[in-house]
Every structure is written in structure tokens, then in C-alpha cells.
């Protein structure tokens, strides 16, 4: 019996995307793509989600790419301009789901930027509890963060569904005993929650 739903945040509940800022700054989505694939990369950003201080990350990257200092500093300096809104319909969706399930959050997110983002979005207040990777110094898809969530939330993973937009994180949750859904859209998510809840 499914009792608990555990949600990732970015690209599931809220819209964070560096393109919101860099596309306008560079005047081209293609130029922004190049910058994000070669300078401020996903691999660089994920270390901040794992607890590395932003200032340390900036200094390290600027030492490698001094010609991009201004643009590197924008990555976190313009953080709020990279945030879109809540994904359409998800707040009402979670309010409805809370009538039948316990709702929790488990997100890879820098502690420093989540402190800015958390008060921006009412949807986060719907969570009974949450685990934020940057606060804990551990990160999805590693099993340690799922084990921490199980302990902190007081849940049985076999009675829980983890929902994330990245397949590697869904796979990591499944390895720890969760049911898993890779989020594509609200309708697909609700359909899969209903299917898993019938088992």
C-alpha cells in the first residue's frame, strides 16, 4: 500500500533553468548552451548541491577561465532571474494528493540558494518534511541520501513513491526500496501514482 510521496523540486515542482537568464544575456540560446556545457557546467553546479560553498566554486572556476569571470559570477549572482514559477497546476495537485498521502521533499539543491528559493514558493510549505542535499553534504543518486530521508521521514520505502525528472535519481531510489516515477508531466505522474497505488 502506498502511503508516501517524495518529490524532487527542480523541474518537478518549480522551474529553475539558467537559460532564463543566460539566453537573454548572450542574445542566443545556442551561445548560452555552449557556456553551460563548457564553463558553468552541470558537473560544476552539482558540487554546490553536494555542499561546496559557492564562493569556493566561483574562485576555482574563475582560476580556470579568467576570461569568463563576469559570466561565472552571474550564475549565482543572478540566481533569482533563473527561477521561473511553480510548474503549472502542481500546487493544487499536491494539495489534492495530501488528502490521501504523506508528502515529502528530497532535492539536490545548494543550501545557499535554497535559502533564497524556499520563501519564494508556497508549494514548499506543503511538505511535511524535506531533505536538501546541500544542507546534508550528500547527494542523489547516492544511497546515503535516500537512507537519510527514510530515517528522517520515518517511512517505509516499499510504501513510498519517489518522483524525479532524472532517471539516475529514480534508479537510485529504487535501489533503496522505493517505487519510482520519472516525472514528465503532471498527468503522466498522476496516472503512474494511481497505477502503483493499486498494487
Tab-separated table of C-alpha atoms in Angstrom:
chain	number	residue	atom	x	y	z
A	1	UNK	CA	0.000	0.000	0.000
A	2	UNK	CA	1.395	3.378	-0.986
A	3	UNK	CA	1.328	5.863	1.879
A	4	UNK	CA	4.047	8.376	0.995
A	5	UNK	CA	5.089	10.531	-1.967
A	6	UNK	CA	8.600	12.001	-2.040
A	7	UNK	CA	9.172	14.789	-4.554
A	8	UNK	CA	12.230	16.233	-6.197
A	9	UNK	CA	11.870	20.007	-6.613
A	10	UNK	CA	13.591	21.387	-9.721
A	11	UNK	CA	11.723	20.582	-12.970
A	12	UNK	CA	9.069	18.733	-10.936
A	13	UNK	CA	7.561	21.388	-8.674
A	14	UNK	CA	9.388	24.568	-9.657
A	15	UNK	CA	11.107	25.859	-12.767
A	16	UNK	CA	14.833	26.561	-12.300
A	17	UNK	CA	16.776	26.985	-15.516
A	18	UNK	CA	19.931	29.065	-16.165
A	19	UNK	CA	18.642	29.653	-19.694
A	20	UNK	CA	16.040	32.028	-18.256
A	21	UNK	CA	18.906	34.455	-17.662
A	22	UNK	CA	21.741	33.474	-19.994
A	23	UNK	CA	19.645	33.292	-23.175
A	24	UNK	CA	18.844	36.981	-22.745
A	25	UNK	CA	22.355	37.876	-21.641
A	26	UNK	CA	24.059	36.200	-24.608
A	27	UNK	CA	21.235	37.025	-27.002
A	28	UNK	CA	21.174	33.426	-28.188
A	29	UNK	CA	20.086	30.077	-26.754
A	30	UNK	CA	22.921	28.432	-28.694
A	31	UNK	CA	25.547	30.676	-27.080
A	32	UNK	CA	24.014	30.030	-23.663
A	33	UNK	CA	24.127	26.294	-24.382
A	34	UNK	CA	27.833	26.497	-25.159
A	35	UNK	CA	28.554	28.419	-21.952
A	36	UNK	CA	26.567	25.983	-19.801
A	37	UNK	CA	28.118	22.959	-21.467
A	38	UNK	CA	31.702	24.224	-21.283
A	39	UNK	CA	32.080	26.753	-18.454
A	40	UNK	CA	29.342	26.669	-15.775
A	41	UNK	CA	28.588	23.008	-16.338
A	42	UNK	CA	26.137	20.648	-14.656
A	43	UNK	CA	29.092	18.788	-13.134
A	44	UNK	CA	30.381	22.032	-11.605
A	45	UNK	CA	26.986	23.060	-10.252
A	46	UNK	CA	26.227	19.665	-8.719
A	47	UNK	CA	29.201	20.052	-6.367
A	48	UNK	CA	27.456	23.039	-4.814
A	49	UNK	CA	24.343	20.890	-4.464
A	50	UNK	CA	26.600	18.495	-2.554
A	51	UNK	CA	27.579	21.207	-0.070
A	52	UNK	CA	30.548	23.011	-1.615
A	53	UNK	CA	30.432	26.745	-0.758
A	54	UNK	CA	29.513	28.925	-3.704
A	55	UNK	CA	32.424	31.301	-3.192
A	56	UNK	CA	34.883	28.421	-3.311
A	57	UNK	CA	33.279	27.126	-6.512
A	58	UNK	CA	33.422	30.539	-8.149
A	59	UNK	CA	37.077	31.069	-7.274
A	60	UNK	CA	38.056	27.663	-8.602
A	61	UNK	CA	36.236	28.147	-11.910
A	62	UNK	CA	37.496	31.694	-12.423
A	63	UNK	CA	41.057	30.464	-11.919
A	64	UNK	CA	40.495	28.086	-14.853
A	65	UNK	CA	38.562	30.529	-17.043
A	66	UNK	CA	39.518	34.074	-16.009
A	67	UNK	CA	38.172	35.473	-19.271
A	68	UNK	CA	34.673	34.363	-18.168
A	69	UNK	CA	34.793	35.840	-14.650
A	70	UNK	CA	31.858	38.191	-15.150
A	71	UNK	CA	29.631	35.474	-16.585
A	72	UNK	CA	30.671	32.925	-13.947
A	73	UNK	CA	29.758	35.344	-11.175
A	74	UNK	CA	26.333	35.774	-12.745
A	75	UNK	CA	25.492	32.086	-12.275
A	76	UNK	CA	24.695	32.571	-8.617
A	77	UNK	CA	24.592	36.370	-8.590
A	78	UNK	CA	21.566	36.283	-10.899
A	79	UNK	CA	20.041	33.185	-9.286
A	80	UNK	CA	16.559	34.632	-8.837
A	81	UNK	CA	16.433	35.546	-12.531
A	82	UNK	CA	17.000	31.870	-13.350
A	83	UNK	CA	13.935	30.882	-11.355
A	84	UNK	CA	10.628	30.614	-13.140
A	85	UNK	CA	7.357	29.939	-11.365
A	86	UNK	CA	5.889	26.832	-9.884
A	87	UNK	CA	5.103	24.284	-12.576
A	88	UNK	CA	1.504	24.939	-13.665
A	89	UNK	CA	-1.035	23.060	-11.601
A	90	UNK	CA	1.432	21.348	-9.293
A	91	UNK	CA	0.484	23.232	-6.126
A	92	UNK	CA	-3.185	22.332	-6.468
A	93	UNK	CA	-2.139	18.808	-7.431
A	94	UNK	CA	-0.122	18.371	-4.227
A	95	UNK	CA	-2.935	19.788	-2.110
A	96	UNK	CA	-5.211	17.113	-3.533
A	97	UNK	CA	-2.616	14.359	-3.084
A	98	UNK	CA	-2.159	15.356	0.566
A	99	UNK	CA	-5.687	14.114	1.197
A	100	UNK	CA	-4.501	10.560	0.521
A	101	UNK	CA	-0.714	10.528	1.037
A	102	UNK	CA	2.035	11.933	3.210
A	103	UNK	CA	4.092	14.410	1.155
A	104	UNK	CA	7.862	14.941	1.489
A	105	UNK	CA	10.675	16.636	-0.449
A	106	UNK	CA	14.108	15.308	-1.441
A	107	UNK	CA	16.072	17.658	-3.664
A	108	UNK	CA	19.594	18.229	-4.923
A	109	UNK	CA	19.982	21.937	-4.189
A	110	UNK	CA	22.694	24.209	-2.818
A	111	UNK	CA	21.930	25.151	0.775
A	112	UNK	CA	22.825	28.755	-0.016
A	113	UNK	CA	20.475	29.161	-2.964
A	114	UNK	CA	17.688	27.084	-1.427
A	115	UNK	CA	17.626	29.562	1.448
A	116	UNK	CA	16.701	32.158	-1.189
A	117	UNK	CA	14.271	29.956	-3.113
A	118	UNK	CA	12.339	28.392	-0.236
A	119	UNK	CA	10.351	31.502	0.749
A	120	UNK	CA	9.634	32.266	-2.920
A	121	UNK	CA	7.371	29.254	-3.452
A	122	UNK	CA	4.282	28.402	-1.351
A	123	UNK	CA	4.411	24.824	-2.683
A	124	UNK	CA	7.354	24.031	-0.396
A	125	UNK	CA	5.147	24.699	2.641
A	126	UNK	CA	3.031	21.689	1.682
A	127	UNK	CA	5.872	19.317	2.608
A	128	UNK	CA	5.691	17.509	5.935
A	129	UNK	CA	9.495	17.425	5.929
A	130	UNK	CA	12.321	17.707	3.417
A	131	UNK	CA	15.935	16.729	2.807
A	132	UNK	CA	18.052	19.242	0.867
A	133	UNK	CA	21.337	17.821	-0.401
A	134	UNK	CA	23.442	20.941	0.177
A	135	UNK	CA	22.442	21.017	3.835
A	136	UNK	CA	23.432	17.395	4.324
A	137	UNK	CA	26.613	17.106	2.257
A	138	UNK	CA	25.239	14.128	0.353
A	139	UNK	CA	23.502	13.921	-2.968
A	140	UNK	CA	21.230	11.894	-5.213
A	141	UNK	CA	21.536	9.314	-6.651
A	142	UNK	CA	23.803	8.032	-3.849
A	143	UNK	CA	22.096	5.674	-1.426
A	144	UNK	CA	23.148	7.650	1.662
A	145	UNK	CA	20.720	10.487	0.988
A	146	UNK	CA	17.825	8.100	0.384
A	147	UNK	CA	18.658	6.266	3.607
A	148	UNK	CA	18.715	9.614	5.435
A	149	UNK	CA	15.301	10.501	4.005
A	150	UNK	CA	13.851	7.144	5.082
A	151	UNK	CA	15.116	7.681	8.613
A	152	UNK	CA	14.166	11.344	8.906
A	153	UNK	CA	10.707	10.967	7.408
A	154	UNK	CA	10.011	7.759	9.345
A	155	UNK	CA	8.774	5.969	6.237
A	156	UNK	CA	8.947	2.501	4.749
A	157	UNK	CA	10.359	2.825	1.201
A	158	UNK	CA	8.201	-0.079	0.000
A	159	UNK	CA	5.181	2.098	0.878
A	160	UNK	CA	6.641	5.176	-0.827
A	161	UNK	CA	6.973	6.605	-4.331
A	162	UNK	CA	9.916	8.820	-5.258
A	163	UNK	CA	9.298	11.252	-8.138
A	164	UNK	CA	12.179	12.920	-10.021
A	165	UNK	CA	12.840	14.218	-13.532
A	166	UNK	CA	16.234	12.448	-13.764
A	167	UNK	CA	16.270	8.710	-14.412
A	168	UNK	CA	19.502	8.140	-12.473
A	169	UNK	CA	17.845	9.519	-9.343
A	170	UNK	CA	14.763	7.362	-9.838
A	171	UNK	CA	17.056	4.347	-10.241
A	172	UNK	CA	18.925	5.273	-7.056
A	173	UNK	CA	15.655	5.433	-5.133
A	174	UNK	CA	14.536	2.066	-6.483
A	175	UNK	CA	17.797	0.510	-5.346
A	176	UNK	CA	16.886	1.677	-1.830
A	177	UNK	CA	13.454	0.072	-1.993
A	178	UNK	CA	11.286	2.936	-3.211
A	179	UNK	CA	8.852	2.758	-6.059
A	180	UNK	CA	9.961	5.306	-8.630
A	181	UNK	CA	8.420	7.596	-11.217
A	182	UNK	CA	10.362	9.655	-13.730
A	183	UNK	CA	8.431	12.903	-13.966
A	184	UNK	CA	7.454	14.071	-17.446
A	185	UNK	CA	4.253	15.966	-16.747
A	186	UNK	CA	1.510	16.174	-14.155
A	187	UNK	CA	-0.952	13.913	-15.963
A	188	UNK	CA	1.623	11.154	-16.505
A	189	UNK	CA	2.731	11.404	-12.865
A	190	UNK	CA	-0.819	11.128	-11.522
A	191	UNK	CA	-1.527	8.166	-13.774
A	192	UNK	CA	1.550	6.315	-12.536
A	193	UNK	CA	0.814	7.158	-8.892
A	194	UNK	CA	-2.667	5.683	-9.346
A	195	UNK	CA	-1.287	2.548	-11.005
A	196	UNK	CA	1.288	1.949	-8.275
A	197	UNK	CA	-1.296	2.585	-5.566
A	198	UNK	CA	-3.481	-0.255	-6.901
A	199	UNK	CA	-0.770	-2.887	-6.404
